[in-house]
PDB file of C-alpha atoms in Angstrom:
ATOM      1  CA  ALA A   1      -0.061   0.302   0.407  1.00  0.00           C
ATOM      2  CA  GLN A   2       1.145   3.603  -0.482  1.00  0.00           C
ATOM      3  CA  ARG A   3       2.323   5.730   2.233  1.00  0.00           C
ATOM      4  CA  VAL A   4       3.551   9.360   2.786  1.00  0.00           C
ATOM      5  CA  THR A   5       5.836  10.497   5.432  1.00  0.00           C
ATOM      6  CA  GLN A   6       6.656  13.760   6.719  1.00  0.00           C
ATOM      7  CA  PRO A   7       9.276  13.483   9.264  1.00  0.00           C
ATOM      8  CA  GLU A   8       8.686  16.886  10.909  1.00  0.00           C
ATOM      9  CA  LYS A   9       5.258  18.199  12.749  1.00  0.00           C
ATOM     10  CA  LEU A  10       6.517  21.377  13.318  1.00  0.00           C
ATOM     11  CA  LEU A  11       9.177  23.700  11.588  1.00  0.00           C
ATOM     12  CA  SER A  12      10.326  27.124  12.661  1.00  0.00           C
ATOM     13  CA  VAL A  13      12.650  29.470  10.325  1.00  0.00           C
ATOM     14  CA  PHE A  14      13.183  33.201  10.450  1.00  0.00           C
ATOM     15  CA  LYS A  15      11.994  35.290   7.720  1.00  0.00           C
ATOM     16  CA  GLY A  16      14.053  35.256   4.722  1.00  0.00           C
ATOM     17  CA  ALA A  17      15.949  32.043   5.820  1.00  0.00           C
ATOM     18  CA  PRO A  18      15.763  29.075   3.256  1.00  0.00           C
ATOM     19  CA  VAL A  19      13.009  26.329   4.040  1.00  0.00           C
ATOM     20  CA  GLU A  20      12.799  22.895   3.099  1.00  0.00           C
ATOM     21  CA  LEU A  21       9.757  20.601   4.075  1.00  0.00           C
ATOM     22  CA  LYS A  22      10.476  16.781   3.702  1.00  0.00           C
ATOM     23  CA  CYS A  23       8.272  14.441   2.083  1.00  0.00           C
ATOM     24  CA  ASN A  24       8.939  10.559   1.254  1.00  0.00           C
ATOM     25  CA  TYR A  25       6.690   8.163  -0.221  1.00  0.00           C
ATOM     26  CA  SER A  26       6.660   4.698  -0.347  1.00  0.00           C
ATOM     27  CA  TYR A  27       4.974   3.367  -3.620  1.00  0.00           C
ATOM     28  CA  SER A  28       6.262   0.695  -6.342  1.00  0.00           C
ATOM     29  CA  GLY A  29       4.600   2.403  -9.109  1.00  0.00           C
ATOM     30  CA  SER A  30       4.805   5.884 -10.597  1.00  0.00           C
ATOM     31  CA  PRO A  31       2.617   7.851  -8.143  1.00  0.00           C
ATOM     32  CA  GLU A  32       1.540  11.665  -8.943  1.00  0.00           C
ATOM     33  CA  LEU A  33       2.659  13.844  -6.013  1.00  0.00           C
ATOM     34  CA  PHE A  34       1.185  17.088  -4.516  1.00  0.00           C
ATOM     35  CA  TRP A  35       1.686  19.670  -1.767  1.00  0.00           C
ATOM     36  CA  TYR A  36      -1.532  20.946  -0.444  1.00  0.00           C
ATOM     37  CA  VAL A  37      -1.270  24.129   2.073  1.00  0.00           C
ATOM     38  CA  GLN A  38      -4.062  25.243   4.556  1.00  0.00           C
ATOM     39  CA  TYR A  39      -3.437  28.781   5.935  1.00  0.00           C
ATOM     40  CA  SER A  40      -5.088  29.685   9.164  1.00  0.00           C
ATOM     41  CA  ARG A  41      -8.935  29.506   9.037  1.00  0.00           C
ATOM     42  CA  GLN A  42      -8.839  28.798   5.618  1.00  0.00           C
ATOM     43  CA  ARG A  43      -9.747  25.421   3.226  1.00  0.00           C
ATOM     44  CA  LEU A  44      -7.163  22.893   2.194  1.00  0.00           C
ATOM     45  CA  GLN A  45      -5.984  24.107  -1.020  1.00  0.00           C
ATOM     46  CA  LEU A  46      -3.533  22.733  -3.790  1.00  0.00           C
ATOM     47  CA  LEU A  47      -0.071  24.470  -3.904  1.00  0.00           C
ATOM     48  CA  LEU A  48       1.767  22.673  -6.502  1.00  0.00           C
ATOM     49  CA  ARG A  49       2.078  19.158  -8.292  1.00  0.00           C
ATOM     50  CA  HIS A  50       5.200  17.489  -9.438  1.00  0.00           C
ATOM     51  CA  ILE A  51       3.908  16.793 -13.333  1.00  0.00           C
ATOM     52  CA  SER A  52       3.521  20.655 -13.861  1.00  0.00           C
ATOM     53  CA  ARG A  53       7.151  21.318 -12.621  1.00  0.00           C
ATOM     54  CA  GLU A  54       5.920  25.016 -11.725  1.00  0.00           C
ATOM     55  CA  SER A  55       6.956  27.227  -9.023  1.00  0.00           C
ATOM     56  CA  ILE A  56       3.993  28.853  -7.044  1.00  0.00           C
ATOM     57  CA  LYS A  57       4.504  31.639  -4.268  1.00  0.00           C
ATOM     58  CA  GLY A  58       8.324  30.787  -4.749  1.00  0.00           C
ATOM     59  CA  PHE A  59       7.987  27.301  -3.774  1.00  0.00           C
ATOM     60  CA  THR A  60       9.440  24.470  -5.767  1.00  0.00           C
ATOM     61  CA  ALA A  61       9.471  20.463  -5.463  1.00  0.00           C
ATOM     62  CA  ASP A  62      11.356  17.907  -7.350  1.00  0.00           C
ATOM     63  CA  LEU A  63      10.325  14.483  -7.743  1.00  0.00           C
ATOM     64  CA  ASN A  64      13.272  12.141  -6.752  1.00  0.00           C
ATOM     65  CA  LYS A  65      12.485   8.732  -8.084  1.00  0.00           C
ATOM     66  CA  GLY A  66      15.625   7.174  -6.736  1.00  0.00           C
ATOM     67  CA  GLU A  67      15.230   8.710  -3.122  1.00  0.00           C
ATOM     68  CA  THR A  68      11.334   8.316  -3.285  1.00  0.00           C
ATOM     69  CA  SER A  69      11.396  12.053  -2.108  1.00  0.00           C
ATOM     70  CA  PHE A  70       9.383  15.266  -2.727  1.00  0.00           C
ATOM     71  CA  HIS A  71      10.713  17.876  -0.662  1.00  0.00           C
ATOM     72  CA  LEU A  72       9.488  21.306  -0.782  1.00  0.00           C
ATOM     73  CA  LYS A  73      11.746  24.402  -0.824  1.00  0.00           C
ATOM     74  CA  LYS A  74      11.888  27.832  -0.709  1.00  0.00           C
ATOM     75  CA  PRO A  75      14.927  29.891  -0.766  1.00  0.00           C
ATOM     76  CA  PHE A  76      13.450  32.744   1.178  1.00  0.00           C
ATOM     77  CA  ALA A  77      10.843  32.184   3.589  1.00  0.00           C
ATOM     78  CA  GLN A  78       8.239  35.034   4.102  1.00  0.00           C
ATOM     79  CA  GLU A  79       5.754  35.313   7.018  1.00  0.00           C
ATOM     80  CA  GLU A  80       2.681  34.693   5.061  1.00  0.00           C
ATOM     81  CA  ASP A  81       4.216  31.371   4.400  1.00  0.00           C
ATOM     82  CA  SER A  82       3.316  30.175   7.969  1.00  0.00           C
ATOM     83  CA  ALA A  83       0.666  27.465   7.253  1.00  0.00           C
ATOM     84  CA  MET A  84       0.329  23.535   7.586  1.00  0.00           C
ATOM     85  CA  TYR A  85       1.795  21.783   4.657  1.00  0.00           C
ATOM     86  CA  TYR A  86       0.564  18.404   3.492  1.00  0.00           C
ATOM     87  CA  CYS A  87       2.319  16.301   0.813  1.00  0.00           C
ATOM     88  CA  ALA A  88       0.197  13.534  -0.994  1.00  0.00           C
ATOM     89  CA  LEU A  89       0.233  11.326  -3.650  1.00  0.00           C
ATOM     90  CA  SER A  90      -2.238   9.754  -6.027  1.00  0.00           C
ATOM     91  CA  LEU A  91      -1.943   6.775  -8.170  1.00  0.00           C
ATOM     92  CA  SER A  92      -3.340   8.110 -11.187  1.00  0.00           C
ATOM     93  CA  THR A  93      -4.038  11.358 -13.038  1.00  0.00           C
ATOM     94  CA  SER A  94      -7.250  10.320 -14.026  1.00  0.00           C
ATOM     95  CA  GLY A  95      -8.938  10.290 -10.638  1.00  0.00           C
ATOM     96  CA  SER A  96      -8.221   8.462  -7.483  1.00  0.00           C
ATOM     97  CA  ARG A  97      -7.940   9.129  -3.915  1.00  0.00           C
ATOM     98  CA  LEU A  98      -4.991  11.181  -2.430  1.00  0.00           C
ATOM     99  CA  THR A  99      -2.886   9.928   0.022  1.00  0.00           C
ATOM    100  CA  PHE A 100      -1.817  12.239   2.965  1.00  0.00           C
ATOM    101  CA  GLY A 101       1.011  12.754   5.210  1.00  0.00           C
ATOM    102  CA  GLU A 102       0.370  13.760   8.572  1.00  0.00           C
ATOM    103  CA  GLY A 103       1.528  17.243   7.720  1.00  0.00           C
ATOM    104  CA  THR A 104       4.128  19.797   8.748  1.00  0.00           C
ATOM    105  CA  GLN A 105       3.329  22.997  10.468  1.00  0.00           C
ATOM    106  CA  LEU A 106       5.459  26.076   9.242  1.00  0.00           C
ATOM    107  CA  THR A 107       6.269  29.129  11.055  1.00  0.00           C
ATOM    108  CA  VAL A 108       7.972  31.812   9.823  1.00  0.00           C
ATOM    109  CA  ASN A 109       9.283  34.117  12.622  1.00  0.00           C
ATOM    110  CA  PRO A 110       9.923  37.741  11.689  1.00  0.00           C
TER     111      PRO A 110
ATOM    112  CA  GLY B   1     -21.422  27.159  -6.900  1.00  0.00           C
ATOM    113  CA  ALA B   2     -18.043  28.563  -6.541  1.00  0.00           C
ATOM    114  CA  GLY B   3     -16.529  25.873  -4.684  1.00  0.00           C
ATOM    115  CA  VAL B   4     -17.311  22.327  -2.470  1.00  0.00           C
ATOM    116  CA  SER B   5     -19.889  23.373   0.194  1.00  0.00           C
ATOM    117  CA  GLN B   6     -20.356  21.251   3.317  1.00  0.00           C
ATOM    118  CA  SER B   7     -23.010  21.382   6.051  1.00  0.00           C
ATOM    119  CA  PRO B   8     -23.031  22.037   8.786  1.00  0.00           C
ATOM    120  CA  SER B   9     -20.143  23.484   9.431  1.00  0.00           C
ATOM    121  CA  ASN B  10     -20.164  22.768  13.057  1.00  0.00           C
ATOM    122  CA  LYS B  11     -22.281  20.140  14.991  1.00  0.00           C
ATOM    123  CA  VAL B  12     -22.232  18.947  18.520  1.00  0.00           C
ATOM    124  CA  THR B  13     -24.071  15.677  19.090  1.00  0.00           C
ATOM    125  CA  GLU B  14     -24.587  12.940  22.076  1.00  0.00           C
ATOM    126  CA  LYS B  15     -22.934  10.065  21.812  1.00  0.00           C
ATOM    127  CA  GLY B  16     -25.193   7.466  20.390  1.00  0.00           C
ATOM    128  CA  LYS B  17     -27.146   9.639  18.242  1.00  0.00           C
ATOM    129  CA  ASP B  18     -26.971   9.542  14.433  1.00  0.00           C
ATOM    130  CA  VAL B  19     -25.669  12.458  12.248  1.00  0.00           C
ATOM    131  CA  GLU B  20     -25.826  13.273   8.576  1.00  0.00           C
ATOM    132  CA  LEU B  21     -23.111  15.609   6.883  1.00  0.00           C
ATOM    133  CA  ARG B  22     -23.645  17.147   3.720  1.00  0.00           C
ATOM    134  CA  CYS B  23     -21.296  17.662   0.576  1.00  0.00           C
ATOM    135  CA  ASP B  24     -22.162  19.625  -2.371  1.00  0.00           C
ATOM    136  CA  PRO B  25     -19.595  19.330  -4.737  1.00  0.00           C
ATOM    137  CA  ILE B  26     -18.540  21.803  -7.775  1.00  0.00           C
ATOM    138  CA  SER B  27     -20.654  21.434 -10.224  1.00  0.00           C
ATOM    139  CA  GLY B  28     -19.649  19.133 -13.173  1.00  0.00           C
ATOM    140  CA  HIS B  29     -17.050  17.319 -10.862  1.00  0.00           C
ATOM    141  CA  THR B  30     -17.491  13.534 -11.557  1.00  0.00           C
ATOM    142  CA  ALA B  31     -15.656  12.314  -8.363  1.00  0.00           C
ATOM    143  CA  LEU B  32     -16.228  12.949  -4.642  1.00  0.00           C
ATOM    144  CA  TYR B  33     -14.011  12.401  -1.566  1.00  0.00           C
ATOM    145  CA  TRP B  34     -14.833  12.202   2.197  1.00  0.00           C
ATOM    146  CA  TYR B  35     -11.914  12.549   4.450  1.00  0.00           C
ATOM    147  CA  ARG B  36     -11.325  12.685   8.367  1.00  0.00           C
ATOM    148  CA  GLN B  37      -9.142  14.601  10.179  1.00  0.00           C
ATOM    149  CA  ARG B  38      -8.712  13.996  14.235  1.00  0.00           C
ATOM    150  CA  LEU B  39      -7.261  16.678  16.130  1.00  0.00           C
ATOM    151  CA  GLY B  40      -3.537  16.859  15.462  1.00  0.00           C
ATOM    152  CA  GLN B  41      -3.254  14.244  12.993  1.00  0.00           C
ATOM    153  CA  GLY B  42      -3.231  14.075   9.010  1.00  0.00           C
ATOM    154  CA  LEU B  43      -6.478  13.268   6.658  1.00  0.00           C
ATOM    155  CA  GLU B  44      -7.643   9.562   6.498  1.00  0.00           C
ATOM    156  CA  PHE B  45      -9.481   8.966   3.710  1.00  0.00           C
ATOM    157  CA  LEU B  46     -12.937   7.433   4.107  1.00  0.00           C
ATOM    158  CA  ILE B  47     -14.634   6.827   0.646  1.00  0.00           C
ATOM    159  CA  TYR B  48     -14.249   8.062  -3.038  1.00  0.00           C
ATOM    160  CA  PHE B  49     -17.399   8.080  -5.329  1.00  0.00           C
ATOM    161  CA  GLN B  50     -17.143   8.416  -9.421  1.00  0.00           C
ATOM    162  CA  GLY B  51     -20.292   9.832 -10.348  1.00  0.00           C
ATOM    163  CA  ASN B  52     -22.895   7.551  -7.883  1.00  0.00           C
ATOM    164  CA  SER B  53     -20.942   4.658  -7.440  1.00  0.00           C
ATOM    165  CA  ALA B  54     -17.889   4.094  -4.899  1.00  0.00           C
ATOM    166  CA  PRO B  55     -15.408   1.994  -6.242  1.00  0.00           C
ATOM    167  CA  ASP B  56     -13.193   2.780  -3.126  1.00  0.00           C
ATOM    168  CA  LYS B  57     -14.968   2.548   0.341  1.00  0.00           C
ATOM    169  CA  SER B  58     -11.782   0.796   1.639  1.00  0.00           C
ATOM    170  CA  GLY B  59     -11.447   3.835   4.588  1.00  0.00           C
ATOM    171  CA  LEU B  60     -14.661   3.547   6.240  1.00  0.00           C
ATOM    172  CA  PRO B  61     -13.642   2.812   9.842  1.00  0.00           C
ATOM    173  CA  SER B  62     -16.773   0.807  10.582  1.00  0.00           C
ATOM    174  CA  ASP B  63     -20.281  -0.429   9.827  1.00  0.00           C
ATOM    175  CA  ARG B  64     -21.777   2.715  11.876  1.00  0.00           C
ATOM    176  CA  PHE B  65     -20.360   4.904   9.043  1.00  0.00           C
ATOM    177  CA  SER B  66     -21.951   4.889   5.568  1.00  0.00           C
ATOM    178  CA  ALA B  67     -21.906   7.559   2.475  1.00  0.00           C
ATOM    179  CA  GLU B  68     -24.241   7.871  -0.720  1.00  0.00           C
ATOM    180  CA  ARG B  69     -24.201  10.079  -3.584  1.00  0.00           C
ATOM    181  CA  THR B  70     -27.058  10.848  -6.158  1.00  0.00           C
ATOM    182  CA  GLY B  71     -27.564  12.528  -9.364  1.00  0.00           C
ATOM    183  CA  GLU B  72     -23.928  12.856  -9.665  1.00  0.00           C
ATOM    184  CA  SER B  73     -24.080  15.956  -7.139  1.00  0.00           C
ATOM    185  CA  VAL B  74     -24.748  16.021  -3.448  1.00  0.00           C
ATOM    186  CA  SER B  75     -23.468  13.224  -1.196  1.00  0.00           C
ATOM    187  CA  THR B  76     -24.310  12.663   2.313  1.00  0.00           C
ATOM    188  CA  LEU B  77     -22.009  10.970   4.906  1.00  0.00           C
ATOM    189  CA  THR B  78     -23.704   9.237   7.892  1.00  0.00           C
ATOM    190  CA  ILE B  79     -22.414   8.002  11.061  1.00  0.00           C
ATOM    191  CA  GLN B  80     -25.080   5.872  13.335  1.00  0.00           C
ATOM    192  CA  ARG B  81     -24.629   5.692  17.188  1.00  0.00           C
ATOM    193  CA  THR B  82     -22.068   8.109  17.094  1.00  0.00           C
ATOM    194  CA  GLN B  83     -19.003   7.631  19.523  1.00  0.00           C
ATOM    195  CA  GLN B  84     -16.510  10.408  21.261  1.00  0.00           C
ATOM    196  CA  GLU B  85     -13.733   9.083  18.792  1.00  0.00           C
ATOM    197  CA  ASP B  86     -15.705   9.929  15.938  1.00  0.00           C
ATOM    198  CA  SER B  87     -14.889  13.887  16.929  1.00  0.00           C
ATOM    199  CA  ALA B  88     -13.144  15.068  13.839  1.00  0.00           C
ATOM    200  CA  VAL B  89     -13.504  17.761  10.937  1.00  0.00           C
ATOM    201  CA  TYR B  90     -14.965  15.693   8.489  1.00  0.00           C
ATOM    202  CA  LEU B  91     -13.693  17.033   4.787  1.00  0.00           C
ATOM    203  CA  CYS B  92     -15.257  16.633   1.312  1.00  0.00           C
ATOM    204  CA  ALA B  93     -13.541  17.217  -1.696  1.00  0.00           C
ATOM    205  CA  SER B  94     -14.586  16.950  -5.437  1.00  0.00           C
ATOM    206  CA  SER B  95     -12.828  16.792  -8.458  1.00  0.00           C
ATOM    207  CA  THR B  96     -12.764  15.847 -12.579  1.00  0.00           C
ATOM    208  CA  PRO B  97      -9.959  15.163 -15.122  1.00  0.00           C
ATOM    209  CA  ARG B  98      -9.121  17.931 -17.115  1.00  0.00           C
ATOM    210  CA  GLY B  99      -6.470  17.986 -19.833  1.00  0.00           C
ATOM    211  CA  GLY B 100      -5.104  14.720 -18.425  1.00  0.00           C
ATOM    212  CA  ARG B 101      -4.896  16.365 -14.962  1.00  0.00           C
ATOM    213  CA  ASN B 102      -6.999  15.907 -11.832  1.00  0.00           C
ATOM    214  CA  THR B 103      -7.181  18.813  -9.340  1.00  0.00           C
ATOM    215  CA  ILE B 104      -8.883  17.688  -6.166  1.00  0.00           C
ATOM    216  CA  TYR B 105     -10.742  20.921  -4.681  1.00  0.00           C
ATOM    217  CA  PHE B 106     -11.663  20.964  -0.914  1.00  0.00           C
ATOM    218  CA  GLY B 107     -14.686  22.048   1.464  1.00  0.00           C
ATOM    219  CA  GLU B 108     -14.150  23.918   4.592  1.00  0.00           C
ATOM    220  CA  GLY B 109     -15.436  20.966   6.427  1.00  0.00           C
ATOM    221  CA  SER B 110     -18.001  19.868   8.927  1.00  0.00           C
ATOM    222  CA  TRP B 111     -16.480  20.080  12.271  1.00  0.00           C
ATOM    223  CA  LEU B 112     -18.276  17.178  14.638  1.00  0.00           C
ATOM    224  CA  THR B 113     -17.929  16.913  18.209  1.00  0.00           C
ATOM    225  CA  VAL B 114     -19.670  13.901  20.000  1.00  0.00           C
ATOM    226  CA  VAL B 115     -20.068  14.563  23.757  1.00  0.00           C
TER     227      VAL B 115
END
C-alpha cells in the first residue's frame, strides 16, 4: 500500500531564511505527487504538483524517484508562508484518492 | 457553486445519536471524496465516489459509517450511534479530470463533536 511520510510535525524558520519541508513516499509504481497548504482559517488548497514542474509563491518541489522523495523548498521564507503543509500522493492522473502525510506546521518568524 | 460546500459547518451531538453530513461538490465534478481529520492528525481517507458509485470505500472505519451520492451531485455521510472517537473534521472534496490532470478541491469541512 502507498504511504506518505512527513518527518517534521513542526518547522520554524526566520523570515528570509531558506526552508525545506521533507516528504518521502512509498509506492512501487509511478504516483503523482502534490503539496497542499492550509492557511489559518482557510480550506485546504493545492499548492503545486510534480507534473507541472512549476513554482508557486516561490515554492518548488522536485520528484526524486531514486530517493522516493518530494521535498518542498523555498529559498527565502516569508511570514505569510506560515501554514500547515501536506504532501500527498495519487495513483493516477485520471482520478483516484489522495493519500496524505500527517502534515508539517511551518512557522516563519519575523 | 464556486466551491465545494459542506453543511453543517459545526455539529455537536450526544454519544449514540446519528448524524448526517452533507457535501455539495463543484458543479460538473464527477469524483467526490470524504476524508476525516482528527485533532493533530493527518487526513484519513474514508470513501471515493465516481459518479454515483463508490469504487473505493476502503477507508470507512466501521459499519456505523455510510455514504451515498445521488445525481452525480450531493453526497451525504452518515454516522450512526456516534462515539466520542468520531469527533473530527470531516472534509469533502471533488474533482474532474481536465487535460489529463485531476485537481482535487476541498470544502471547509464539517466539525463534529461527540459529547
